[in-house]
Amino acid sequence: MNAFDNAGSLGAEGENRDELVRTAPHAFRVHTRAYTDAEVFAREQKQIFGKIWVYVGHESEIPAAYDWKTSHIGTQPIIVTRDQEGRLGAFLNRCAHRGASICREAKGNSKSFTCPYHAWTYGIDGKLTGIPYHHEPNGYSEHFQMPEGLYRIPKVESYRGFIFASLNSKVQPLLDQLGTAKLMIDRRVERSPVGELVLRSVPYVARFKGNWKFQSENIVDGYHFIQTHYAFVKLQEKYQDTTGDFGVHKGASISEMRKHRIQGTVYGCPQGHGINFRRAANIDDLVTGEYADYHKELRALRGEEEFGWIIGTNAASIFPNMGMIHQQIRTWRPVSPDVTEVRIYLYDVKGAPDRLNEGWLRSQERFYGPAGHGMADDVEMFAVNQQGLEASAMDWLILDRGIDQEKLLDNGDYEGMLSSETAQRAFWRRYSKLMEQA
């Protein structure tokens, strides 16, 4: 018998206000407060974003000495830099004087940063280099303790061009946190014969009325596509490849599309990631088609077996704030319990034919762009989710799909079907563990 009642609760006995995730044989529940409560949101900033590695940018955004970009670790604004020696660094985007934001642009190149309020100046290394009118009679006394400079983020590392930072000086090694997500990054990067991705433009930006965790769950949700994106699916059924899919969201009958979309494997990782892998089924067409030279080169470089996975339709939710799907890197930033900002960065695969990169871009715009089909559908669902959670008579959300079919692997990953909720349960296991830590 299921340990939960039909409202998803264990009942009044043993109720614990701090408990956000409950598990039982064959059942998995998440409390509404995890998406709606201001105290929970504040605790997330400390226990999650303040403790682990967070994706903050890509090296192709700051390729040269003195380049910088602005980013966030949770709600905290930061500056990611490349110094005169080419080394990466990161600092809180906050003047040491009165707290003003130093950088207000998305990115730039400069040897110093000047606060717009009182013009305190800092070098690319974050050190304080100048205070206007320092020695005036009404200025700072001989006892003034000059700050060293901007607050330096203690940990910054890059893996294959992906920059991660942590506010925790004792954070675990980055590769340990990545786990199977490392394989996802590898397979995306290795679509390039030279092993490089290059972000090609400013991102698409969407701000939606909903909690940030909806985006973490959704990007690897194989269950919603046909239903949520039904209007797009009907267009694909009618017009199929003439819409310019370039291997993304290929058209067919609805039944064939669904059959295709549930093929493959999802991994729910102990680090909180959800990874979808679907091996390409049309390899012979690729190595004889319009871009045969590129695909033959890639097959020769990567090997027959791995080539099929590299060009497959893979997707990832990399805990806590980053996603990869098709030719994009996606980030989501918590603004408040019910407001989230999403950024979609499209990239070129270096060494791939220009026309193929351009086609991948067009296919992204078709679905994810401001005038595309998919982004509008998903943002609407996030908003109606948030609205629905105002119905407080029910406390618990149900995440049971595929729970009895998934397998626990030796590396700690759970393996399940693409239409299961294996990835979402992995997110919540990691979330719960971090939130419960002292």
Tab-separated table of C-alpha atoms in Angstrom:
chain	number	residue	atom	x	y	z
A	1	MET	CA	0.000	0.000	0.000
A	2	ASN	CA	1.273	3.493	-0.822
A	3	ALA	CA	2.682	5.259	2.264
A	4	PHE	CA	1.090	8.537	1.158
A	5	ASP	CA	-2.564	9.475	1.237
A	6	ASN	CA	-4.192	10.613	-2.001
A	7	ALA	CA	-3.321	14.246	-1.246
A	8	GLY	CA	0.352	13.315	-1.333
A	9	SER	CA	0.882	13.702	2.427
A	10	LEU	CA	1.884	11.355	5.196
A	11	GLY	CA	-0.830	12.980	7.309
A	12	ALA	CA	-0.668	15.245	10.339
A	13	GLU	CA	1.441	12.878	12.443
A	14	GLY	CA	5.127	13.764	12.189
A	15	GLU	CA	4.565	16.999	10.262
A	16	ASN	CA	7.788	19.039	10.069
A	17	ARG	CA	7.687	22.563	8.680
A	18	ASP	CA	11.294	22.337	7.460
A	19	GLU	CA	10.698	19.090	5.563
A	20	LEU	CA	10.493	19.779	1.833
A	21	VAL	CA	11.032	16.333	0.278
A	22	ARG	CA	9.469	13.010	1.316
A	23	THR	CA	10.153	9.583	-0.075
A	24	ALA	CA	8.572	6.196	0.447
A	25	PRO	CA	8.665	2.901	-1.454
A	26	HIS	CA	7.250	3.638	-4.929
A	27	ALA	CA	6.545	7.327	-4.094
A	28	PHE	CA	8.287	10.721	-4.115
A	29	ARG	CA	6.831	14.071	-2.977
A	30	VAL	CA	7.950	17.723	-2.906
A	31	HIS	CA	6.275	20.324	-0.676
A	32	THR	CA	4.679	23.437	-2.138
A	33	ARG	CA	6.808	25.606	0.169
A	34	ALA	CA	9.905	24.674	-1.819
A	35	TYR	CA	8.547	26.833	-4.661
A	36	THR	CA	6.683	29.565	-2.780
A	37	ASP	CA	8.157	30.339	0.628
A	38	ALA	CA	10.417	33.391	1.151
A	39	GLU	CA	12.284	31.717	4.032
A	40	VAL	CA	13.037	28.689	1.862
A	41	PHE	CA	14.248	30.979	-0.940
A	42	ALA	CA	16.623	32.792	1.446
A	43	ARG	CA	17.966	29.483	2.736
A	44	GLU	CA	18.608	28.291	-0.839
A	45	GLN	CA	20.931	31.236	-1.424
A	46	LYS	CA	23.064	30.196	1.545
A	47	GLN	CA	22.835	26.417	1.484
A	48	ILE	CA	22.896	25.823	-2.277
A	49	PHE	CA	24.267	28.795	-4.207
A	50	GLY	CA	26.622	29.684	-1.360
A	51	LYS	CA	28.116	26.196	-0.978
A	52	ILE	CA	28.693	24.576	-4.390
A	53	TRP	CA	30.081	25.304	-7.875
A	54	VAL	CA	27.826	27.523	-9.999
A	55	TYR	CA	28.178	28.091	-13.760
A	56	VAL	CA	28.983	31.792	-14.357
A	57	GLY	CA	30.062	32.069	-18.000
A	58	HIS	CA	31.962	30.722	-20.992
A	59	GLU	CA	35.567	31.458	-21.883
A	60	SER	CA	34.573	32.557	-25.392
A	61	GLU	CA	32.788	35.520	-23.771
A	62	ILE	CA	36.072	36.809	-22.307
A	63	PRO	CA	38.775	35.562	-24.711
A	64	ALA	CA	41.345	38.387	-24.341
A	65	ALA	CA	43.356	40.005	-21.558
A	66	TYR	CA	41.331	42.586	-19.591
A	67	ASP	CA	38.001	41.139	-20.805
A	68	TRP	CA	35.207	40.878	-18.257
A	69	LYS	CA	31.543	39.945	-18.040
A	70	THR	CA	28.868	40.305	-15.389
A	71	SER	CA	27.073	37.282	-13.974
A	72	HIS	CA	25.410	36.005	-10.801
A	73	ILE	CA	25.836	33.349	-8.129
A	74	GLY	CA	22.239	32.983	-7.046
A	75	THR	CA	21.064	36.488	-6.227
A	76	GLN	CA	24.601	37.846	-5.785
A	77	PRO	CA	25.985	39.922	-8.708
A	78	ILE	CA	29.573	39.175	-9.732
A	79	ILE	CA	32.201	40.165	-12.314
A	80	VAL	CA	34.121	37.405	-14.133
A	81	THR	CA	37.504	38.616	-15.412
A	82	ARG	CA	40.559	37.661	-17.442
A	83	ASP	CA	43.686	39.452	-16.233
A	84	GLN	CA	46.748	40.599	-18.158
A	85	GLU	CA	48.264	37.089	-17.852
A	86	GLY	CA	45.097	35.419	-19.146
A	87	ARG	CA	44.068	34.073	-15.741
A	88	LEU	CA	40.400	33.828	-14.785
A	89	GLY	CA	39.044	35.538	-11.686
A	90	ALA	CA	35.758	36.665	-10.194
A	91	PHE	CA	34.662	39.348	-7.745
A	92	LEU	CA	31.463	40.539	-6.145
A	93	ASN	CA	30.066	43.357	-8.280
A	94	ARG	CA	29.972	45.692	-5.289
A	95	CYS	CA	32.116	48.689	-4.414
A	96	ALA	CA	33.958	48.305	-1.105
A	97	HIS	CA	32.950	51.881	-0.192
A	98	ARG	CA	29.165	52.262	-0.190
A	99	GLY	CA	28.057	49.143	-2.048
A	100	ALA	CA	27.246	50.417	-5.549
A	101	SER	CA	27.458	48.051	-8.525
A	102	ILE	CA	30.756	48.613	-10.325
A	103	CYS	CA	29.866	47.125	-13.713
A	104	ARG	CA	26.459	47.723	-15.266
A	105	GLU	CA	27.087	46.356	-18.775
A	106	ALA	CA	26.926	42.707	-19.820
A	107	LYS	CA	30.624	42.601	-20.749
A	108	GLY	CA	33.561	44.749	-21.797
A	109	ASN	CA	37.327	45.208	-21.869
A	110	SER	CA	39.143	47.533	-19.487
A	111	LYS	CA	42.191	47.615	-17.254
A	112	SER	CA	40.237	49.081	-14.353
A	113	PHE	CA	36.761	49.483	-12.895
A	114	THR	CA	35.450	52.801	-11.574
A	115	CYS	CA	32.503	53.059	-9.220
A	116	PRO	CA	29.832	55.366	-10.696
A	117	TYR	CA	28.980	56.780	-7.260
A	118	HIS	CA	32.242	58.199	-5.785
A	119	ALA	CA	34.744	57.009	-8.446
A	120	TRP	CA	36.708	54.586	-6.308
A	121	THR	CA	38.842	52.673	-8.816
A	122	TYR	CA	39.932	49.025	-8.927
A	123	GLY	CA	42.339	47.124	-11.167
A	124	ILE	CA	41.429	44.071	-13.240
A	125	ASP	CA	42.831	42.074	-10.291
A	126	GLY	CA	40.224	43.667	-8.008
A	127	LYS	CA	42.718	45.690	-5.983
A	128	LEU	CA	41.773	49.235	-4.944
A	129	THR	CA	43.979	51.650	-6.891
A	130	GLY	CA	42.443	55.059	-6.299
A	131	ILE	CA	40.171	57.135	-4.038
A	132	PRO	CA	39.314	60.672	-5.240
A	133	TYR	CA	40.415	63.536	-2.966
A	134	HIS	CA	41.873	61.078	-0.496
A	135	HIS	CA	44.167	63.596	1.244
A	136	GLU	CA	41.934	66.660	1.388
A	137	PRO	CA	41.495	68.205	4.873
A	138	ASN	CA	37.963	66.812	4.996
A	139	GLY	CA	39.085	63.519	3.475
A	140	TYR	CA	40.285	60.329	5.118
A	141	SER	CA	42.473	60.534	8.197
A	142	GLU	CA	45.864	58.951	8.762
A	143	HIS	CA	44.054	56.209	10.698
A	144	PHE	CA	41.871	55.214	7.754
A	145	GLN	CA	42.096	51.475	7.010
A	146	MET	CA	41.999	51.276	3.230
A	147	PRO	CA	40.187	48.184	1.910
A	148	GLU	CA	42.237	45.800	-0.182
A	149	GLY	CA	39.693	45.973	-2.980
A	150	LEU	CA	36.726	44.091	-4.400
A	151	TYR	CA	35.670	40.895	-2.639
A	152	ARG	CA	37.363	38.029	-4.506
A	153	ILE	CA	35.313	34.886	-5.164
A	154	PRO	CA	37.537	32.213	-3.569
A	155	LYS	CA	37.137	29.519	-6.239
A	156	VAL	CA	37.059	29.938	-10.038
A	157	GLU	CA	37.786	27.110	-12.484
A	158	SER	CA	37.079	26.267	-16.107
A	159	TYR	CA	36.274	22.922	-17.682
A	160	ARG	CA	36.490	22.840	-21.478
A	161	GLY	CA	35.587	26.528	-21.662
A	162	PHE	CA	32.756	26.397	-19.094
A	163	ILE	CA	33.545	28.684	-16.154
A	164	PHE	CA	32.350	27.779	-12.679
A	165	ALA	CA	32.767	29.722	-9.435
A	166	SER	CA	32.073	29.047	-5.780
A	167	LEU	CA	31.718	31.252	-2.722
A	168	ASN	CA	32.882	28.282	-0.640
A	169	SER	CA	36.668	28.073	-0.303
A	170	LYS	CA	36.355	24.406	0.764
A	171	VAL	CA	34.070	23.322	-2.065
A	172	GLN	CA	34.581	19.809	-3.458
A	173	PRO	CA	36.689	19.455	-6.656
A	174	LEU	CA	34.795	20.690	-9.718
A	175	LEU	CA	35.018	17.375	-11.589
A	176	ASP	CA	33.517	15.580	-8.579
A	177	GLN	CA	30.519	17.911	-8.675
A	178	LEU	CA	30.134	17.536	-12.443
A	179	GLY	CA	29.981	13.735	-12.397
A	180	THR	CA	28.095	12.503	-15.469
A	181	ALA	CA	27.531	16.141	-16.504
A	182	LYS	CA	31.203	16.093	-17.537
A	183	LEU	CA	30.308	13.542	-20.226
A	184	MET	CA	27.483	15.799	-21.426
A	185	ILE	CA	29.847	18.769	-21.762
A	186	ASP	CA	32.435	16.571	-23.485
A	187	ARG	CA	29.936	15.346	-26.068
A	188	ARG	CA	28.742	18.862	-26.875
A	189	VAL	CA	32.286	20.230	-27.186
A	190	GLU	CA	33.467	17.263	-29.246
A	191	ARG	CA	30.980	18.100	-31.982
A	192	SER	CA	33.753	20.522	-32.890
A	193	PRO	CA	36.676	18.932	-34.752
A	194	VAL	CA	38.971	21.276	-32.779
A	195	GLY	CA	37.114	20.912	-29.472
A	196	GLU	CA	35.768	24.456	-29.100
A	197	LEU	CA	32.394	26.132	-28.791
A	198	VAL	CA	32.045	29.884	-29.370
A	199	LEU	CA	29.118	31.876	-28.015
A	200	ARG	CA	27.973	33.935	-30.960
A	201	SER	CA	25.756	36.742	-29.663
A	202	VAL	CA	24.055	38.357	-26.713
A	203	PRO	CA	21.590	35.932	-25.112
A	204	TYR	CA	17.853	35.687	-25.389
A	205	VAL	CA	16.522	36.845	-22.004
A	206	ALA	CA	13.153	35.944	-20.522
A	207	ARG	CA	11.845	36.771	-17.068
A	208	PHE	CA	8.928	34.645	-15.941
A	209	LYS	CA	6.540	34.693	-13.002
A	210	GLY	CA	7.570	31.421	-11.432
A	211	ASN	CA	10.156	29.689	-9.272
A	212	TRP	CA	13.653	28.946	-10.640
A	213	LYS	CA	13.331	25.228	-9.997
A	214	PHE	CA	10.601	24.887	-12.634
A	215	GLN	CA	13.277	25.564	-15.272
A	216	SER	CA	15.703	23.091	-13.689
A	217	GLU	CA	13.032	20.398	-13.865
A	218	ASN	CA	11.635	21.260	-17.286
A	219	ILE	CA	14.700	21.265	-19.531
A	220	VAL	CA	15.061	17.484	-19.062
A	221	ASP	CA	11.343	16.703	-18.769
A	222	GLY	CA	10.555	14.201	-21.509
A	223	TYR	CA	6.937	13.906	-20.408
A	224	HIS	CA	5.567	17.347	-21.321
A	225	PHE	CA	6.639	17.990	-24.902
A	226	ILE	CA	3.696	16.662	-26.928
A	227	GLN	CA	1.121	18.161	-24.543
A	228	THR	CA	2.686	21.550	-23.734
A	229	HIS	CA	3.933	22.226	-27.276
A	230	TYR	CA	0.943	20.722	-29.080
A	231	ALA	CA	0.496	23.647	-31.502
A	232	PHE	CA	4.140	23.341	-32.571
A	233	VAL	CA	3.809	19.560	-32.836
A	234	LYS	CA	0.834	19.978	-35.190
A	235	LEU	CA	2.888	22.349	-37.394
A	236	GLN	CA	5.708	19.815	-37.477
A	237	GLU	CA	3.257	17.060	-38.367
A	238	LYS	CA	1.967	19.106	-41.308
A	239	TYR	CA	5.158	20.704	-42.658
A	240	GLN	CA	7.861	18.354	-41.293
A	241	ASP	CA	11.412	19.108	-42.494
A	242	THR	CA	10.327	22.086	-44.611
A	243	THR	CA	10.317	24.156	-41.390
A	244	GLY	CA	14.129	23.959	-41.337
A	245	ASP	CA	14.787	21.636	-38.434
A	246	PHE	CA	18.539	20.904	-39.044
A	247	GLY	CA	18.119	17.826	-36.849
A	248	VAL	CA	16.241	19.685	-34.091
A	249	HIS	CA	12.586	18.761	-33.363
A	250	LYS	CA	12.175	16.751	-36.556
A	251	GLY	CA	8.638	16.498	-37.912
A	252	ALA	CA	6.553	13.359	-38.348
A	253	SER	CA	3.153	12.122	-37.267
A	254	ILE	CA	2.363	12.811	-33.620
A	255	SER	CA	2.594	9.123	-32.729
A	256	GLU	CA	5.981	8.824	-34.475
A	257	MET	CA	7.256	11.969	-32.755
A	258	ARG	CA	6.240	10.645	-29.360
A	259	LYS	CA	7.810	7.262	-30.074
A	260	HIS	CA	11.054	9.012	-30.994
A	261	ARG	CA	11.006	11.296	-27.950
A	262	ILE	CA	10.686	8.492	-25.386
A	263	GLN	CA	13.686	6.616	-26.811
A	264	GLY	CA	16.998	7.043	-25.043
A	265	THR	CA	18.118	7.118	-21.429
A	266	VAL	CA	17.964	9.637	-18.604
A	267	TYR	CA	20.472	9.718	-15.753
A	268	GLY	CA	19.582	11.259	-12.408
A	269	CYS	CA	22.899	12.027	-10.729
A	270	PRO	CA	23.709	12.243	-7.004
A	271	GLN	CA	25.121	15.729	-7.713
A	272	GLY	CA	21.593	16.837	-8.678
A	273	HIS	CA	22.031	16.779	-12.463
A	274	GLY	CA	19.608	15.265	-14.951
A	275	ILE	CA	21.161	14.071	-18.226
A	276	ASN	CA	19.281	12.837	-21.311
A	277	PHE	CA	21.218	10.844	-23.912
A	278	ARG	CA	19.669	9.730	-27.205
A	279	ARG	CA	22.044	8.234	-29.775
A	280	ALA	CA	21.611	9.391	-33.387
A	281	ALA	CA	19.676	6.934	-35.538
A	282	ASN	CA	20.489	8.384	-38.980
A	283	ILE	CA	24.276	8.085	-39.110
A	284	ASP	CA	24.370	6.735	-42.680
A	285	ASP	CA	22.378	9.743	-43.904
A	286	LEU	CA	24.759	12.161	-42.179
A	287	VAL	CA	27.971	10.718	-43.588
A	288	THR	CA	26.547	10.732	-47.134
A	289	GLY	CA	24.525	13.948	-46.996
A	290	GLU	CA	25.186	17.645	-47.585
A	291	TYR	CA	27.673	17.900	-44.691
A	292	ALA	CA	29.310	14.532	-45.287
A	293	ASP	CA	32.893	15.824	-45.023
A	294	TYR	CA	32.268	17.326	-41.589
A	295	HIS	CA	30.539	14.199	-40.275
A	296	LYS	CA	33.184	11.857	-41.733
A	297	GLU	CA	35.939	13.910	-40.094
A	298	LEU	CA	34.106	13.825	-36.795
A	299	ARG	CA	33.550	10.066	-37.001
A	300	ALA	CA	37.225	9.492	-37.733
A	301	LEU	CA	38.264	11.694	-34.793
A	302	ARG	CA	35.817	10.350	-32.204
A	303	GLY	CA	35.284	6.744	-33.270
A	304	GLU	CA	32.168	5.036	-34.615
A	305	GLU	CA	30.444	4.390	-31.285
A	306	GLU	CA	31.068	7.756	-29.635
A	307	PHE	CA	30.256	9.616	-32.868
A	308	GLY	CA	26.656	8.386	-32.625
A	309	TRP	CA	26.323	9.792	-29.105
A	310	ILE	CA	28.052	13.088	-29.909
A	311	ILE	CA	25.621	13.922	-32.713
A	312	GLY	CA	22.621	12.605	-30.796
A	313	THR	CA	19.951	14.841	-29.269
A	314	ASN	CA	21.240	15.197	-25.730
A	315	ALA	CA	20.070	17.543	-22.960
A	316	ALA	CA	21.125	18.344	-19.409
A	317	SER	CA	20.066	20.175	-16.283
A	318	ILE	CA	23.367	20.818	-14.508
A	319	PHE	CA	22.660	21.559	-10.858
A	320	PRO	CA	21.791	24.179	-9.833
A	321	ASN	CA	21.533	26.810	-12.588
A	322	MET	CA	22.682	25.624	-16.015
A	323	GLY	CA	21.203	23.686	-18.908
A	324	MET	CA	22.424	22.377	-22.258
A	325	ILE	CA	20.103	21.426	-25.093
A	326	HIS	CA	20.654	21.468	-28.871
A	327	GLN	CA	23.062	24.334	-29.740
A	328	GLN	CA	22.592	26.403	-26.604
A	329	ILE	CA	23.783	26.974	-23.072
A	330	ARG	CA	20.951	28.076	-20.798
A	331	THR	CA	21.130	29.660	-17.365
A	332	TRP	CA	18.445	30.532	-14.849
A	333	ARG	CA	18.787	33.094	-12.080
A	334	PRO	CA	16.548	33.183	-9.009
A	335	VAL	CA	15.247	36.727	-8.487
A	336	SER	CA	12.591	35.996	-5.839
A	337	PRO	CA	10.491	32.960	-4.900
A	338	ASP	CA	8.150	33.650	-7.827
A	339	VAL	CA	10.379	35.466	-10.342
A	340	THR	CA	13.156	33.902	-12.445
A	341	GLU	CA	15.376	35.198	-15.244
A	342	VAL	CA	16.399	32.775	-18.002
A	343	ARG	CA	19.211	33.444	-20.487
A	344	ILE	CA	19.742	31.388	-23.643
A	345	TYR	CA	23.198	31.592	-25.216
A	346	LEU	CA	23.487	30.171	-28.737
A	347	TYR	CA	26.880	28.982	-29.894
A	348	ASP	CA	28.796	28.029	-33.001
A	349	VAL	CA	30.586	24.701	-33.221
A	350	LYS	CA	34.092	25.746	-34.252
A	351	GLY	CA	35.232	23.882	-37.339
A	352	ALA	CA	31.713	22.949	-38.469
A	353	PRO	CA	30.525	24.327	-41.855
A	354	ASP	CA	29.258	27.907	-41.646
A	355	ARG	CA	25.964	27.002	-43.259
A	356	LEU	CA	25.391	24.217	-40.731
A	357	ASN	CA	26.071	26.565	-37.803
A	358	GLU	CA	23.694	29.075	-39.371
A	359	GLY	CA	21.025	26.392	-39.815
A	360	TRP	CA	21.364	25.324	-36.172
A	361	LEU	CA	20.890	28.962	-35.180
A	362	ARG	CA	17.737	29.294	-37.303
A	363	SER	CA	16.297	26.103	-35.793
A	364	GLN	CA	16.927	27.499	-32.315
A	365	GLU	CA	15.152	30.739	-33.190
A	366	ARG	CA	12.222	28.754	-34.561
A	367	PHE	CA	11.587	27.143	-31.182
A	368	TYR	CA	13.404	29.106	-28.451
A	369	GLY	CA	13.608	32.669	-29.770
A	370	PRO	CA	11.418	35.582	-28.652
A	371	ALA	CA	9.068	34.849	-31.576
A	372	GLY	CA	9.500	31.075	-31.350
A	373	HIS	CA	7.040	28.439	-30.218
A	374	GLY	CA	8.719	26.713	-27.297
A	375	MET	CA	9.826	29.503	-24.980
A	376	ALA	CA	6.352	31.047	-24.849
A	377	ASP	CA	4.761	27.667	-24.083
A	378	ASP	CA	7.191	26.829	-21.273
A	379	VAL	CA	7.061	30.259	-19.642
A	380	GLU	CA	3.269	30.049	-19.621
A	381	MET	CA	3.444	26.663	-17.877
A	382	PHE	CA	5.838	28.015	-15.234
A	383	ALA	CA	3.427	30.879	-14.547
A	384	VAL	CA	0.364	28.641	-14.258
A	385	ASN	CA	2.338	26.283	-12.010
A	386	GLN	CA	3.085	29.168	-9.679
A	387	GLN	CA	-0.559	30.264	-9.754
A	388	GLY	CA	-1.758	26.748	-9.017
A	389	LEU	CA	0.470	26.484	-5.950
A	390	GLU	CA	-1.606	29.215	-4.326
A	391	ALA	CA	-4.232	26.503	-3.793
A	392	SER	CA	-3.008	25.648	-0.310
A	393	ALA	CA	-5.399	22.825	0.604
A	394	MET	CA	-2.939	20.406	-1.058
A	395	ASP	CA	0.653	20.527	0.196
A	396	TRP	CA	2.596	17.973	-1.837
A	397	LEU	CA	3.534	17.596	-5.518
A	398	ILE	CA	3.784	14.110	-7.057
A	399	LEU	CA	7.026	12.989	-8.760
A	400	ASP	CA	6.451	9.223	-9.074
A	401	ARG	CA	6.630	8.678	-12.833
A	402	GLY	CA	8.972	5.792	-13.718
A	403	ILE	CA	10.141	5.297	-10.135
A	404	ASP	CA	9.771	1.505	-10.219
A	405	GLN	CA	11.593	1.129	-13.544
A	406	GLU	CA	14.739	3.160	-12.755
A	407	LYS	CA	17.972	1.410	-11.750
A	408	LEU	CA	20.632	2.567	-9.290
A	409	LEU	CA	24.082	2.319	-10.923
A	410	ASP	CA	27.452	1.743	-9.266
A	411	ASN	CA	28.452	5.423	-9.674
A	412	GLY	CA	25.362	6.620	-7.779
A	413	ASP	CA	23.391	7.661	-10.878
A	414	TYR	CA	19.821	6.487	-11.342
A	415	GLU	CA	19.083	5.286	-14.893
A	416	GLY	CA	15.568	5.640	-16.261
A	417	MET	CA	13.456	6.211	-19.359
A	418	LEU	CA	13.324	9.668	-20.976
A	419	SER	CA	9.641	10.139	-20.125
A	420	SER	CA	10.193	9.319	-16.442
A	421	GLU	CA	10.805	11.777	-13.584
A	422	THR	CA	14.209	10.274	-12.785
A	423	ALA	CA	16.034	13.562	-13.463
A	424	GLN	CA	13.625	15.568	-11.313
A	425	ARG	CA	13.963	13.183	-8.358
A	426	ALA	CA	17.761	13.462	-8.584
A	427	PHE	CA	17.488	17.258	-8.432
A	428	TRP	CA	15.348	17.081	-5.312
A	429	ARG	CA	17.526	14.500	-3.550
A	430	ARG	CA	20.541	16.783	-3.926
A	431	TYR	CA	18.492	19.864	-3.065
A	432	SER	CA	17.152	18.239	0.096
A	433	LYS	CA	20.592	17.103	1.228
A	434	LEU	CA	22.106	20.568	0.812
A	435	MET	CA	19.173	22.348	2.454
A	436	GLU	CA	19.322	20.051	5.498
A	437	GLN	CA	23.050	20.531	6.109
A	438	ALA	CA	24.013	22.634	9.125
